[in-house]
Each structure stands twice: as C-alpha cells, then as structure tokens.
C-alpha positions as YAML, in Angstrom:
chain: A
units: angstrom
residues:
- id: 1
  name: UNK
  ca: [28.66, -0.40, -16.45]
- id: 2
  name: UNK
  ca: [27.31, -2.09, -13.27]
- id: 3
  name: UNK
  ca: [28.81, -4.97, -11.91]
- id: 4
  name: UNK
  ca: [26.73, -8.22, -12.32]
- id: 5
  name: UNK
  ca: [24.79, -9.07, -9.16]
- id: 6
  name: UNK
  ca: [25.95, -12.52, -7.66]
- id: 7
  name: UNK
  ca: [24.60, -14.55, -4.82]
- id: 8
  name: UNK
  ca: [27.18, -15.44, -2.12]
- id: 9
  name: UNK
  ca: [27.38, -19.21, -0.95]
- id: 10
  name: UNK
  ca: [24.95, -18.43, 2.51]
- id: 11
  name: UNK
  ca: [22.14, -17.72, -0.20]
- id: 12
  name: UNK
  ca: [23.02, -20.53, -3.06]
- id: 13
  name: UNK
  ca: [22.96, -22.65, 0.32]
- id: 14
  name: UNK
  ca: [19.44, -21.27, 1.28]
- id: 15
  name: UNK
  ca: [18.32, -21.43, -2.08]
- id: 16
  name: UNK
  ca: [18.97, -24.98, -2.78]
- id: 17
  name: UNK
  ca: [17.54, -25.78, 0.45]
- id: 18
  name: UNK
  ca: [14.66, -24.03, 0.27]
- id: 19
  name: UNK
  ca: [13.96, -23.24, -3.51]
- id: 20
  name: UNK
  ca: [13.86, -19.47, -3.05]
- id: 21
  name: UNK
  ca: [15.57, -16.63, -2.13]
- id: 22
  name: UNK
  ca: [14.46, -12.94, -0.22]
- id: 23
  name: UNK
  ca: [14.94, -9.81, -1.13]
- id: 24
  name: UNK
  ca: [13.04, -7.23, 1.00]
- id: 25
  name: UNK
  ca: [15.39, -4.09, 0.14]
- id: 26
  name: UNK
  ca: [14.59, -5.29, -3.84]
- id: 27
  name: UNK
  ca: [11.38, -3.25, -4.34]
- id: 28
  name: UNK
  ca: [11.10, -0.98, -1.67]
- id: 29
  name: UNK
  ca: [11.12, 2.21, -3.80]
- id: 30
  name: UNK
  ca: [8.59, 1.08, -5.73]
- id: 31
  name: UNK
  ca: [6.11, -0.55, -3.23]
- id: 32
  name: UNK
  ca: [4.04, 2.18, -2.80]
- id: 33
  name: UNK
  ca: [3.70, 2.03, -6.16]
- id: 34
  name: UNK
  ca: [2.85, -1.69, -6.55]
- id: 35
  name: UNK
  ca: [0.74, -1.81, -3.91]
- id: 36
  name: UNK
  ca: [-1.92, 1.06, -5.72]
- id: 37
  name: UNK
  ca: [-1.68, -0.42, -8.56]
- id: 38
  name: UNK
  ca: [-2.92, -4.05, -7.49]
- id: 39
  name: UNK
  ca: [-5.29, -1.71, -5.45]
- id: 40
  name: UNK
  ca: [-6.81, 0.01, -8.83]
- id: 41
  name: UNK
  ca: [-6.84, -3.75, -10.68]
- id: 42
  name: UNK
  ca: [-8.67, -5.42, -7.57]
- id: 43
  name: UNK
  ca: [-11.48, -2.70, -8.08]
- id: 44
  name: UNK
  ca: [-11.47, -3.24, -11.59]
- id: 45
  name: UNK
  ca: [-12.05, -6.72, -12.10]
- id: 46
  name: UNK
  ca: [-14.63, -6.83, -8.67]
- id: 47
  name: UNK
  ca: [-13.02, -6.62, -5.72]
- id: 48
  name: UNK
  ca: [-14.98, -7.07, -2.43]
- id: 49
  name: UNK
  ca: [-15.50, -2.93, -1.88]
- id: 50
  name: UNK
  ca: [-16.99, -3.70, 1.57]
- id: 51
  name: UNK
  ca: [-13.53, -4.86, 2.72]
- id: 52
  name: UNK
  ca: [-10.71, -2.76, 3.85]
- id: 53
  name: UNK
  ca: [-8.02, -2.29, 1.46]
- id: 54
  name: UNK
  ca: [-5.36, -4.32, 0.88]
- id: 55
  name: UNK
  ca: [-2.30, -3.82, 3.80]
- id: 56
  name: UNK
  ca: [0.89, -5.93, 3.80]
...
C-alpha cells in the first residue's frame, strides 16, 4: 500500500500564500501524451490549421 502523499510546511506556506501549488515532475510521463491529445481536440472542434502547433 503506498504511503499517503503529504505536503511539507515550505508548500502549505506557499500554498496559503499564493493559492496554488507546482508540480512539474507530476505529469511528465504522460505529457507527451496530453499534449497530442489537446492537439487532436483543437483540430476537432476548429482549430486555426494555419498556425503552428501547439509547443509549451
């Protein structure tokens, strides 16, 4: 069983300063992934085809 995931007191702090937290490492597997599909639903629904696709 994996052990609940906890924020330490540096991020509640950020957090209630801010309102959010960061995660860059949370998705990274999967952002190839995420990124082609958002690519695939942007030419779906009429995205602008004359502009480059969507980086970043």
């Amino acid at each position: 069983m994996a052990r609940p995931f906890r924020l330490d007191r540096r991020q509640l702090a950020r957090f209630e300063t801010f309102g959010f937290l960061r995660f860059p490492w949370l998705f990274a597997a999967e952002a190839d992934a995420i990124i082609d599909a958002f690519e695939e639903v942007w030419r779906a629904h009429g995205g602008r085809r004359d502009r480059p696709p969507h980086t970043g």
